[in-house]
Short mmCIF file of C-alpha atoms in Angstrom, two decimals:
data_model
loop_
_atom_site.label_atom_id
_atom_site.label_comp_id
_atom_site.label_asym_id
_atom_site.label_seq_id
_atom_site.Cartn_x
_atom_site.Cartn_y
_atom_site.Cartn_z
CA MET Y 71 -6.43 -37.37 -4.81
CA THR Y 72 -9.30 -35.97 -2.49
CA ALA Y 73 -11.95 -33.65 -3.49
CA GLU Y 74 -10.37 -30.99 -1.29
CA THR Y 75 -6.83 -31.49 -2.95
CA ALA Y 76 -8.39 -31.34 -6.73
CA ALA Y 77 -10.51 -27.91 -5.81
CA THR Y 78 -7.29 -26.73 -4.48
CA THR Y 79 -5.17 -27.42 -7.74
CA GLU Y 80 -7.98 -26.08 -10.03
CA ALA Y 81 -7.45 -23.16 -7.74
CA LYS Y 82 -4.02 -22.75 -8.35
CA PRO Y 83 -3.40 -19.87 -10.60
CA ASP Y 84 -1.81 -20.37 -14.49
CA ASP Y 85 1.64 -19.18 -14.46
CA THR Y 86 1.87 -20.35 -18.53
CA GLN Y 87 0.00 -16.71 -19.46
CA PRO Y 88 1.50 -13.13 -18.97
CA LEU Y 89 -0.02 -11.34 -16.12
CA ARG Y 90 -1.92 -8.76 -18.58
CA ARG Y 91 -3.79 -12.16 -19.69
CA ASN Y 92 -4.44 -12.69 -16.18
CA ARG Y 93 -8.38 -11.81 -16.53
CA ASP Y 94 -9.22 -11.79 -12.78
CA PHE Y 95 -5.93 -9.70 -11.73
CA THR Y 96 -6.58 -7.32 -14.58
CA LEU Y 97 -10.21 -6.67 -13.53
CA LEU Y 98 -9.23 -6.10 -10.10
CA TRP Y 99 -6.36 -4.03 -11.07
CA GLY Y 100 -8.80 -1.64 -13.41
CA GLY Y 101 -11.30 -1.56 -10.98
CA GLN Y 102 -8.76 0.00 -8.42
CA ALA Y 103 -7.31 2.20 -11.09
CA VAL Y 104 -10.45 4.07 -11.12
CA SER Y 105 -11.39 3.53 -7.71
CA GLU Y 106 -8.12 5.33 -6.59
CA LEU Y 107 -8.46 8.23 -9.29
CA GLY Y 108 -11.49 9.10 -7.45
CA THR Y 109 -9.90 8.77 -3.96
CA ALA Y 110 -7.23 10.92 -4.90
CA VAL Y 111 -9.91 13.50 -6.54
CA SER Y 112 -11.83 13.81 -3.25
CA LEU Y 113 -8.90 13.74 -1.32
CA LEU Y 114 -8.19 17.29 -2.30
CA ALA Y 115 -12.28 18.03 -2.58
CA PHE Y 116 -13.14 17.51 1.20
CA PRO Y 117 -10.73 19.90 2.16
CA LEU Y 118 -11.77 22.43 -0.13
CA LEU Y 119 -15.35 21.90 0.50
CA VAL Y 120 -15.00 22.54 4.40
CA LEU Y 121 -12.98 25.52 3.54
CA SER Y 122 -15.88 26.60 1.02
CA LEU Y 123 -18.86 26.24 3.57
CA HIS Y 124 -16.89 27.07 6.85
CA GLY Y 125 -13.94 29.09 5.58
CA SER Y 126 -11.88 27.33 8.53
CA ALA Y 127 -8.30 25.84 7.84
CA VAL Y 128 -8.33 24.22 11.20
CA GLN Y 129 -11.43 22.29 10.62
CA ALA Y 130 -10.25 20.89 7.02
CA GLY Y 131 -6.75 20.14 8.57
CA VAL Y 132 -8.89 18.09 11.77
CA LEU Y 133 -10.75 16.04 8.89
CA GLY Y 134 -7.42 15.38 7.81
CA THR Y 135 -6.39 13.91 10.61
CA LEU Y 136 -9.38 12.41 11.31
CA GLN Y 137 -8.99 10.18 8.48
CA ALA Y 138 -5.35 9.71 8.95
CA VAL Y 139 -6.06 8.18 12.60
CA ILE Y 140 -8.93 6.14 11.44
CA ARG Y 141 -6.48 4.56 8.61
CA VAL Y 142 -3.80 3.40 11.17
CA GLY Y 143 -6.33 2.56 14.37
CA PHE Y 144 -8.55 0.27 11.81
CA VAL Y 145 -5.30 -1.91 10.27
CA LEU Y 146 -5.26 -4.37 12.52
CA PRO Y 147 -9.17 -5.35 12.68
CA ALA Y 148 -9.02 -4.74 8.96
CA GLY Y 149 -6.71 -7.99 8.68
CA VAL Y 150 -8.92 -9.98 10.65
CA VAL Y 151 -11.92 -9.24 8.98
CA ALA Y 152 -9.95 -10.02 5.25
CA ASP Y 153 -8.84 -13.56 6.97
CA ARG Y 154 -12.59 -14.00 8.21
CA LEU Y 155 -14.76 -13.39 5.62
CA ASN Y 156 -14.85 -14.03 1.85
CA ARG Y 157 -12.63 -11.62 0.47
CA LYS Y 158 -14.40 -10.86 -2.51
CA ARG Y 159 -17.76 -10.34 -0.63
CA VAL Y 160 -15.66 -7.72 1.81
CA MET Y 161 -14.39 -5.99 -1.25
CA GLN Y 162 -17.94 -5.72 -3.05
CA VAL Y 163 -19.44 -4.52 0.08
CA CYS Y 164 -16.96 -1.52 0.59
CA ASP Y 165 -17.32 -0.54 -2.90
CA ALA Y 166 -20.84 -0.35 -2.88
CA GLY Y 167 -20.79 1.66 1.15
CA ARG Y 168 -18.56 4.03 -0.15
CA ALA Y 169 -20.78 4.68 -3.34
CA VAL Y 170 -23.75 4.86 -1.33
CA LEU Y 171 -21.63 7.71 1.02
CA PHE Y 172 -20.35 9.46 -1.68
CA THR Y 173 -24.04 9.52 -3.65
CA VAL Y 174 -25.70 10.72 0.15
CA LEU Y 175 -22.92 13.46 0.02
CA VAL Y 176 -23.46 14.47 -3.57
CA ALA Y 177 -27.08 15.03 -2.65
CA ALA Y 178 -26.55 16.95 0.66
CA ILE Y 179 -24.59 19.46 -1.25
CA LEU Y 180 -26.98 19.53 -4.21
CA LEU Y 181 -29.92 20.29 -1.44
CA GLY Y 182 -28.06 22.50 0.38
CA HIS Y 183 -28.20 20.31 3.72
CA THR Y 184 -23.95 19.79 3.53
CA SER Y 185 -23.17 20.61 7.34
CA LEU Y 186 -19.44 19.57 9.08
CA VAL Y 187 -21.37 16.90 10.61
CA VAL Y 188 -22.20 15.19 7.27
CA ILE Y 189 -18.87 15.31 5.91
CA PHE Y 190 -16.88 14.13 9.07
CA VAL Y 191 -19.54 11.13 8.82
CA VAL Y 192 -19.09 10.80 5.27
CA ALA Y 193 -15.29 11.06 5.10
CA GLY Y 194 -14.50 8.72 8.30
CA VAL Y 195 -16.91 5.79 7.45
CA ALA Y 196 -15.27 6.33 3.78
CA ALA Y 197 -11.99 5.81 5.43
CA VAL Y 198 -12.62 2.73 7.37
CA LEU Y 199 -14.03 1.18 4.44
CA ASP Y 200 -10.90 2.22 2.27
CA VAL Y 201 -8.67 0.01 4.68
CA LEU Y 202 -11.39 -2.82 5.22
CA PHE Y 203 -10.60 -2.79 1.25
CA GLY Y 204 -7.14 -2.66 0.88
CA ALA Y 205 -6.52 -5.39 3.43
CA ALA Y 206 -9.21 -7.63 1.30
CA GLU Y 207 -7.46 -6.61 -1.65
CA MET Y 208 -3.87 -7.29 -0.50
CA SER Y 209 -4.97 -10.66 0.64
CA VAL Y 210 -6.45 -12.16 -2.50
CA ILE Y 211 -3.59 -11.01 -4.68
CA SER Y 212 -1.65 -14.22 -3.91
CA GLN Y 213 -5.08 -16.43 -5.28
CA LEU Y 214 -5.33 -14.53 -8.48
CA VAL Y 215 -1.60 -14.37 -9.31
CA PRO Y 216 1.00 -17.14 -9.74
CA GLU Y 217 3.99 -16.59 -6.95
CA SER Y 218 6.51 -16.48 -9.87
CA GLN Y 219 4.39 -13.25 -11.27
CA LEU Y 220 3.76 -11.72 -8.03
CA PRO Y 221 6.43 -8.90 -8.11
CA ASP Y 222 5.25 -7.97 -10.91
CA ALA Y 223 1.94 -7.83 -9.89
CA PHE Y 224 2.80 -6.00 -7.24
CA ALA Y 225 4.79 -3.39 -9.32
CA LYS Y 226 1.83 -2.71 -11.43
CA ASN Y 227 -0.21 -1.70 -8.36
CA GLU Y 228 2.58 0.44 -7.29
CA ALA Y 229 2.65 2.29 -10.71
CA ARG Y 230 -1.41 2.89 -10.29
CA SER Y 231 -1.03 4.53 -7.10
CA TYR Y 232 1.26 6.77 -8.20
CA GLY Y 233 -0.33 7.51 -11.61
CA ALA Y 234 -3.20 8.30 -9.34
CA SER Y 235 -1.64 10.70 -6.77
CA LEU Y 236 0.17 12.32 -9.99
CA ALA Y 237 -3.46 12.97 -11.82
CA GLY Y 238 -5.97 12.91 -8.52
CA PRO Y 239 -5.10 16.47 -7.52
CA PRO Y 240 -5.27 18.29 -11.22
CA LEU Y 241 -8.24 16.59 -12.15
CA GLY Y 242 -9.80 17.12 -8.46
CA GLY Y 243 -9.23 20.82 -9.19
CA PHE Y 244 -10.62 20.83 -12.27
CA LEU Y 245 -13.93 18.99 -11.34
CA TYR Y 246 -14.71 21.22 -8.27
CA GLY Y 247 -14.60 24.18 -10.41
CA LEU Y 248 -17.13 22.55 -12.42
CA GLY Y 249 -19.29 22.60 -8.77
CA ARG Y 250 -18.77 21.50 -5.59
CA ALA Y 251 -20.56 17.99 -5.98
CA VAL Y 252 -19.06 17.27 -9.46
CA PRO Y 253 -15.42 15.26 -7.75
CA PHE Y 254 -17.83 13.53 -5.14
CA LEU Y 255 -20.30 12.35 -7.97
CA PHE Y 256 -17.11 11.05 -9.61
CA ASP Y 257 -15.68 9.43 -6.77
CA ALA Y 258 -19.29 7.32 -6.31
CA LEU Y 259 -18.81 6.27 -9.81
CA SER Y 260 -15.39 4.98 -9.32
CA TYR Y 261 -16.73 2.83 -6.52
CA LEU Y 262 -19.33 1.54 -8.82
CA LEU Y 263 -16.91 0.53 -11.62
CA SER Y 264 -14.62 -1.06 -8.87
CA PHE Y 265 -17.81 -3.21 -7.59
CA LEU Y 266 -18.57 -4.37 -11.52
CA ALA Y 267 -15.05 -5.05 -11.64
CA VAL Y 268 -14.54 -7.00 -8.70
CA SER Y 269 -18.18 -9.04 -9.21
CA PHE Y 270 -16.61 -10.55 -12.31
CA ILE Y 271 -13.64 -12.07 -10.74
CA ARG Y 272 -14.06 -15.69 -10.86
CA LYS Y 273 -11.75 -17.20 -8.85
CA PRO Y 274 -12.60 -18.01 -5.11
CA ALA Y 275 -11.75 -15.11 -2.91
CA HIS Y 276 -11.48 -17.14 0.28
CA PRO Y 277 -9.16 -19.97 1.28
CA LYS Y 278 -10.96 -22.76 2.95
CA GLN Y 279 -10.49 -23.46 6.36
CA ALA Y 280 -11.72 -26.75 7.09
CA GLY Y 281 -12.53 -27.68 11.30
CA SER Y 282 -11.83 -23.79 12.27
CA ALA Y 283 -13.47 -23.06 15.05
CA ALA Y 284 -14.97 -19.83 15.83
CA THR Y 285 -12.49 -17.43 17.72
CA SER Y 286 -12.33 -14.16 19.18
CA LEU Y 287 -11.01 -10.97 17.61
CA ARG Y 288 -8.01 -10.52 20.06
CA HIS Y 289 -7.22 -13.97 19.58
CA ASP Y 290 -6.92 -13.41 15.38
CA THR Y 291 -5.38 -10.57 16.09
CA LEU Y 292 -2.53 -12.09 18.44
CA GLU Y 293 -2.19 -15.20 16.01
CA GLY Y 294 -0.92 -12.43 13.15
CA LEU Y 295 0.97 -10.80 15.53
CA ARG Y 296 2.65 -13.83 16.80
CA HIS Y 297 3.21 -14.92 13.15
CA VAL Y 298 5.35 -12.19 12.31
CA LEU Y 299 7.43 -12.11 15.59
CA ALA Y 300 8.16 -15.84 14.77
CA SER Y 301 9.58 -15.03 11.05
CA PRO Y 302 13.12 -13.45 11.25
CA TYR Y 303 12.08 -12.48 7.50
CA LEU Y 304 9.02 -10.18 8.44
CA ARG Y 305 10.68 -8.72 11.48
CA SER Y 306 13.97 -7.69 9.11
CA VAL Y 307 10.86 -6.38 6.95
CA ILE Y 308 9.76 -4.56 9.55
CA LEU Y 309 12.91 -2.55 10.63
CA VAL Y 310 13.66 -1.73 7.44
CA ALA Y 311 10.27 -0.29 6.43
CA ALA Y 312 9.25 1.88 9.19
CA PRO Y 313 12.33 4.23 9.36
CA VAL Y 314 12.75 4.39 5.42
CA ASN Y 315 8.92 5.41 5.43
CA PHE Y 316 9.74 8.14 8.04
CA ALA Y 317 12.59 8.91 6.35
CA LEU Y 318 10.81 9.64 2.90
CA THR Y 319 7.83 11.06 4.12
CA GLY Y 320 9.48 13.36 6.69
CA ALA Y 321 11.64 14.23 3.83
CA GLN Y 322 8.94 14.89 1.34
CA PHE Y 323 6.79 16.99 3.91
CA SER Y 324 10.05 18.93 4.87
CA ALA Y 325 10.49 20.08 1.26
CA VAL Y 326 7.07 21.60 1.25
CA LEU Y 327 7.37 23.79 4.28
CA ILE Y 328 11.12 24.61 3.59
CA LEU Y 329 9.81 25.47 -0.04
CA ALA Y 330 6.74 27.28 1.40
CA ASP Y 331 9.13 29.75 3.63
CA ALA Y 332 11.24 30.70 1.15
CA GLY Y 333 8.40 32.58 -0.82
CA HIS Y 334 7.50 30.10 -3.73
CA SER Y 335 3.91 30.09 -4.98
CA PRO Y 336 1.42 27.49 -4.25
CA ARG Y 337 1.51 26.40 -8.01
CA ALA Y 338 5.63 25.83 -7.88
CA LEU Y 339 4.69 23.34 -4.74
CA GLY Y 340 2.11 21.77 -6.98
CA LEU Y 341 4.76 21.11 -9.13
CA ALA Y 342 7.75 20.00 -6.94
CA GLN Y 343 5.29 17.56 -5.42
CA GLY Y 344 4.46 15.99 -8.73
CA CYS Y 345 8.06 15.48 -9.90
CA ILE Y 346 8.85 13.89 -6.60
CA ALA Y 347 5.80 11.12 -7.59
CA ILE Y 348 7.16 11.02 -11.26
CA GLY Y 349 10.42 9.17 -9.54
CA GLY Y 350 8.05 7.01 -7.76
CA LEU Y 351 6.27 6.49 -10.83
CA LEU Y 352 8.99 5.60 -13.39
CA GLY Y 353 10.43 3.64 -10.99
CA ALA Y 354 7.08 1.32 -10.42
CA LEU Y 355 7.30 1.30 -14.61
CA CYS Y 356 11.16 -0.32 -14.62
CA ALA Y 357 10.73 -2.17 -11.25
CA VAL Y 358 10.63 -5.42 -13.47
CA ARG Y 359 13.40 -4.46 -15.35
CA LEU Y 360 15.38 -3.42 -12.16
CA GLN Y 361 14.80 -6.66 -10.67
CA ARG Y 362 16.20 -8.95 -13.49
CA LEU Y 363 19.20 -6.49 -13.25
CA LEU Y 364 19.88 -6.80 -9.81
CA PRO Y 365 19.56 -9.64 -6.96
CA PHE Y 366 16.83 -8.67 -4.24
CA HIS Y 367 19.86 -8.41 -1.46
CA ARG Y 368 21.75 -5.60 -3.93
CA LEU Y 369 18.91 -3.94 -5.12
CA LEU Y 370 17.93 -3.65 -1.57
CA LEU Y 371 21.44 -2.39 -0.46
CA THR Y 372 21.75 0.21 -3.35
CA ALA Y 373 18.18 1.69 -2.72
CA LEU Y 374 19.03 2.15 1.02
CA GLY Y 375 22.53 3.17 0.89
CA ALA Y 376 21.66 5.56 -2.08
CA LEU Y 377 18.83 7.09 -0.01
CA PRO Y 378 20.89 9.03 2.86
CA ALA Y 379 23.18 10.55 0.22
CA LEU Y 380 20.33 11.53 -1.86
CA LEU Y 381 18.98 13.40 1.10
CA VAL Y 382 21.86 14.99 2.11
CA ALA Y 383 21.99 16.40 -1.67
CA SER Y 384 18.45 17.47 -1.11
CA THR Y 385 19.21 18.93 2.47
CA ALA Y 386 22.25 21.11 0.34
CA LEU Y 387 20.09 22.77 -1.92
CA ASN Y 388 17.58 23.80 1.20
CA GLY Y 389 15.05 26.52 -0.46
CA SER Y 390 15.50 25.69 -4.39
CA LEU Y 391 13.15 24.02 -5.90
CA LEU Y 392 15.96 21.63 -6.89
CA MET Y 393 15.74 20.11 -3.84
CA VAL Y 394 13.00 17.58 -5.06
CA ALA Y 395 15.03 16.12 -7.71
CA PRO Y 396 17.51 13.82 -5.10
CA LEU Y 397 14.22 13.06 -3.51
CA ALA Y 398 12.45 11.74 -6.97
CA GLY Y 399 15.64 9.72 -7.25
CA GLY Y 400 14.87 8.23 -3.85
CA LEU Y 401 11.70 7.28 -5.10
CA PHE Y 402 12.82 5.68 -8.01
CA LEU Y 403 13.96 2.54 -6.79
CA ALA Y 404 11.45 2.03 -4.04
CA PRO Y 405 8.81 0.56 -6.02
CA ALA Y 406 11.41 -2.64 -6.64
CA VAL Y 407 11.92 -3.18 -3.83
CA ASN Y 408 8.60 -3.09 -2.47
CA SER Y 409 7.25 -5.17 -4.80
CA LEU Y 410 10.02 -7.97 -4.10
CA LEU Y 411 9.19 -7.53 -0.19
CA PHE Y 412 5.46 -8.31 -0.66
CA GLY Y 413 6.09 -10.67 -3.29
CA ARG Y 414 8.36 -12.92 -0.94
CA LEU Y 415 5.50 -12.06 1.88
CA ALA Y 416 2.68 -12.80 -0.53
CA ALA Y 417 4.53 -16.33 -1.48
CA THR Y 418 5.40 -17.57 1.93
CA THR Y 419 2.58 -16.53 4.00
CA PRO Y 420 -0.64 -19.00 4.40
CA ALA Y 421 -3.88 -17.72 2.89
CA ARG Y 422 -5.55 -18.23 5.75
CA ILE Y 423 -3.63 -15.38 8.05
CA GLN Y 424 -2.34 -13.26 4.78
CA GLY Y 425 -4.42 -10.48 6.29
CA ARG Y 426 -3.40 -10.32 9.55
CA VAL Y 427 0.28 -10.43 8.39
CA ILE Y 428 0.01 -8.24 6.08
CA SER Y 429 -1.88 -5.63 8.70
CA VAL Y 430 0.84 -5.54 11.17
CA VAL Y 431 3.42 -4.87 8.49
CA ALA Y 432 1.14 -1.97 7.08
CA LEU Y 433 0.42 -0.71 10.46
CA ALA Y 434 4.54 -0.77 11.13
CA ALA Y 435 4.89 1.32 7.96
CA THR Y 436 1.86 3.44 7.91
CA GLY Y 437 2.55 4.19 11.46
CA ALA Y 438 6.05 5.80 11.20
CA ALA Y 439 4.87 7.71 8.26
CA SER Y 440 1.94 9.28 9.87
CA LEU Y 441 4.60 10.30 12.67
CA ALA Y 442 7.24 12.05 10.18
CA PRO Y 443 4.63 15.30 9.36
CA VAL Y 444 4.51 15.79 13.53
CA VAL Y 445 8.02 15.71 13.80
CA VAL Y 446 9.28 17.22 10.98
CA GLY Y 447 6.98 19.98 11.36
CA THR Y 448 7.96 20.77 14.86
CA LEU Y 449 11.43 20.65 13.74
CA VAL Y 450 10.78 22.88 11.15
CA GLU Y 451 9.14 25.50 13.53
CA GLN Y 452 11.28 25.38 16.27
CA ARG Y 453 15.12 24.09 14.50
CA GLY Y 454 14.70 25.10 11.12
CA GLY Y 455 14.44 22.90 7.73
CA THR Y 456 18.21 21.67 8.13
CA THR Y 457 17.70 20.17 11.40
CA ALA Y 458 14.22 18.39 9.56
CA MET Y 459 16.16 17.38 6.96
CA THR Y 460 18.81 15.88 8.90
CA THR Y 461 16.40 13.93 11.03
CA ALA Y 462 14.98 12.26 8.02
CA VAL Y 463 18.60 11.41 7.08
CA ALA Y 464 19.26 9.65 10.39
CA ALA Y 465 15.93 7.51 9.53
CA ALA Y 466 17.20 6.65 6.27
CA VAL Y 467 20.47 5.57 7.91
CA LEU Y 468 18.68 3.85 10.64
CA SER Y 469 16.99 1.24 7.87
CA LEU Y 470 20.31 0.90 6.29
CA ALA Y 471 21.38 -0.94 9.66
CA ALA Y 472 18.47 -2.80 9.68
CA VAL Y 473 19.11 -4.49 6.70
CA GLY Y 474 22.77 -5.27 8.04
CA LEU Y 475 21.02 -6.63 11.27
CA GLY Y 476 18.77 -8.34 9.23
CA ARG Y 477 21.11 -9.55 6.62
CA ALA Y 478 20.84 -13.16 6.90
CA ALA Y 479 16.62 -13.48 6.69
CA LEU Y 480 16.91 -11.22 3.47
CA ARG Y 481 19.56 -13.09 1.89
CA GLU Y 482 17.55 -16.03 2.48
CA ASP Y 483 14.40 -14.26 0.58
CA GLN Y 484 17.35 -13.93 -2.55
CA GLU Y 485 18.50 -17.77 -2.48
CA ALA Y 486 15.39 -19.00 -2.54
CA ARG Y 487 14.29 -16.86 -5.61
CA GLU Y 488 17.40 -18.03 -7.15
CA ASP Y 489 16.89 -21.94 -6.38
CA PRO Y 490 15.57 -23.20 -9.51
CA ARG Y 491 13.87 -26.06 -7.49
CA PRO Y 492 10.13 -25.35 -6.46
CA HIS Y 493 10.49 -23.73 -3.32
CA CYS Y 494 6.96 -22.28 -2.75
CA ARG Y 495 5.65 -25.43 -1.00
CA TYR Y 496 9.00 -27.06 -0.09
CA PRO Y 497 12.21 -24.95 0.73
CA ALA Y 498 15.72 -26.00 1.00
CA ARG Y 499 16.92 -27.56 4.13
CA ASN Y 500 18.43 -25.44 6.85
CA ARG Y 501 16.90 -22.25 5.94
CA PRO Y 502 15.58 -19.46 8.18
CA MET Y 503 12.11 -19.44 6.47
CA ARG Y 504 11.42 -22.98 6.27
CA LEU Y 505 8.67 -22.98 8.68
CA ILE Y 506 6.50 -20.43 7.13
CA ALA Y 507 6.78 -21.86 3.73
CA ALA Y 508 6.29 -25.19 4.95
CA SER Y 509 2.91 -24.14 6.52
CA ARG Y 510 1.65 -22.53 3.07
CA SER Y 511 1.67 -26.09 2.13
CA SER Y 512 -1.72 -26.78 4.46
CA ALA Y 513 -3.03 -23.62 3.27
CA CYS Y 514 -2.29 -22.07 -0.18
CA GLY Y 515 -2.24 -19.04 -0.43
CA SER Y 516 -0.28 -10.95 0.40
CA VAL Y 517 0.25 -2.79 3.24
CA ARG Y 518 -0.23 -2.48 1.18
CA MET Y 519 2.45 -1.33 3.02
CA ARG Y 520 2.03 1.92 1.92
CA LYS Y 521 4.20 3.13 -0.52
CA TRP Y 522 7.69 4.26 0.70
CA SER Y 523 6.42 7.87 0.13
CA GLY Y 524 3.69 7.32 3.05
CA ARG Y 525 0.80 7.92 0.63
CA GLY Y 526 -2.40 6.88 3.09
#
C-alpha cells in the first residue's frame, strides 16, 4: 500500500458509528444551525433598516433583488473556488469576513453613519460570501460522512434550514424592537460561532489532486458543466428540480399575494407562511423514516404525483387561509426526496469536482425559483390568482413528466442502493452511472440545491 493510498484510507469516514456521534459533521451542522438562524434574522432586519432610515419600499425591494441576483450569479464561480481551494479554509474565510462585515454595520448604526451605500455594500458582499460558503460546505459533506449516511446528513441539513426559516423572522422582529443594531450584532456573533465550529473540524477538507496543472476559471467551469451533461442521472435531476422549484416557489408567492388581496392582515400572512414552512420541517424530521418505507423511485413518483393535486386543491381554496394547508403537504415529502437526490450526487461525483457539479445543479434549481416570483406576480396582477396558481400546477406536471423521461437513470439510483455489494467504487456492470462511479475510485469523495421552497 502506498503512502497516498494509506492516507486516503485513513481519511475515509467511519460508517460504524451513528451520525450523531460524528464529531466533525456535528460541529459543521451545529455551527451552521446558528449561522442560518442569524442569516434569517438579518434577512428580515435589512428591509426594516432601509425603511426606517429612508422610508422607501422600492429601495428595500432593490436590496432584496440585489442579494438574489448575486446568489444566482456567483453560483458557478463558487463551485470552482470550492474545488480549487481547501474547503475548510474557504468556510473559515467566509465566516470571518461576514462577522467583520456585520460588525462594521453595527458600528455604523450605533455611530449614526448608516447610509444606503453602506447597507448595500454589506448586504452584497455578505451574499457573495454566503454563496462561497454554501458551495464549500456542500462539497465537504461527503468527506465527513460515510456514503451510507449521506441521505441522513442531507435530511438533517434540510431540517436545520426549515427550523431557521421558521424561528428567524419572529426572532429578527423581536431583536429589531430592542434596537436597530441588535439583529445584525446577533448575526455577527452567529458567524463567529460558526467560524469556531469549522476550525475544530479535524478531517482534511480538500482532496489530493496529484499532478494537477493550473487551469483557468473558464476551463474549470466548463469541466463541471460537461460532467453534468454527460451524466444521465444529473441531467434528470436538473430536469426534475427546475420545474418543481418554480412550482413550489411560485405557488407560495401566489398564495401570499392572493391572501393579501383578500384582505388578510400581515399577522395572518406571517402565520400562513409559517404553516407552509412547518410542512417542510416535519418532512425533514421524517425524511429518513420515509426513505426506509418507500424505494427511491416510488418516493419520487409519490411526491411529484401528489404535488399537482395539492396545488389544484390550494387553487380551489383561493382567498382562504386554508389554501396554505395543501402547500404545506407539498413540502412534506420534499426533504426526503432532496436528501436522497443529493446523497446519490455526493456518493457518485469525484471529490475534486463536487463543488462545480453541485453548483451547476444549484444554478438550475435556484434560477428557476428566482424567476417564479416575477412570473406569478405579473400573472396575479394581470390575470388573477387562479391563473398564477394554474401556472404553478403546470410546472409541477412538467416535473412529473421529467421523471418519466429520466426514468431509467433515476431507477439506476434505486438499484444501486438496493445492491448489497459495495457499489460506491465498483458499480454493477452495464449500469448508466458506471463511468461516474468508476471515476470516483481515483479521487474519493456533494445546492445546496435550495430546498424545493426556493429559499435563498
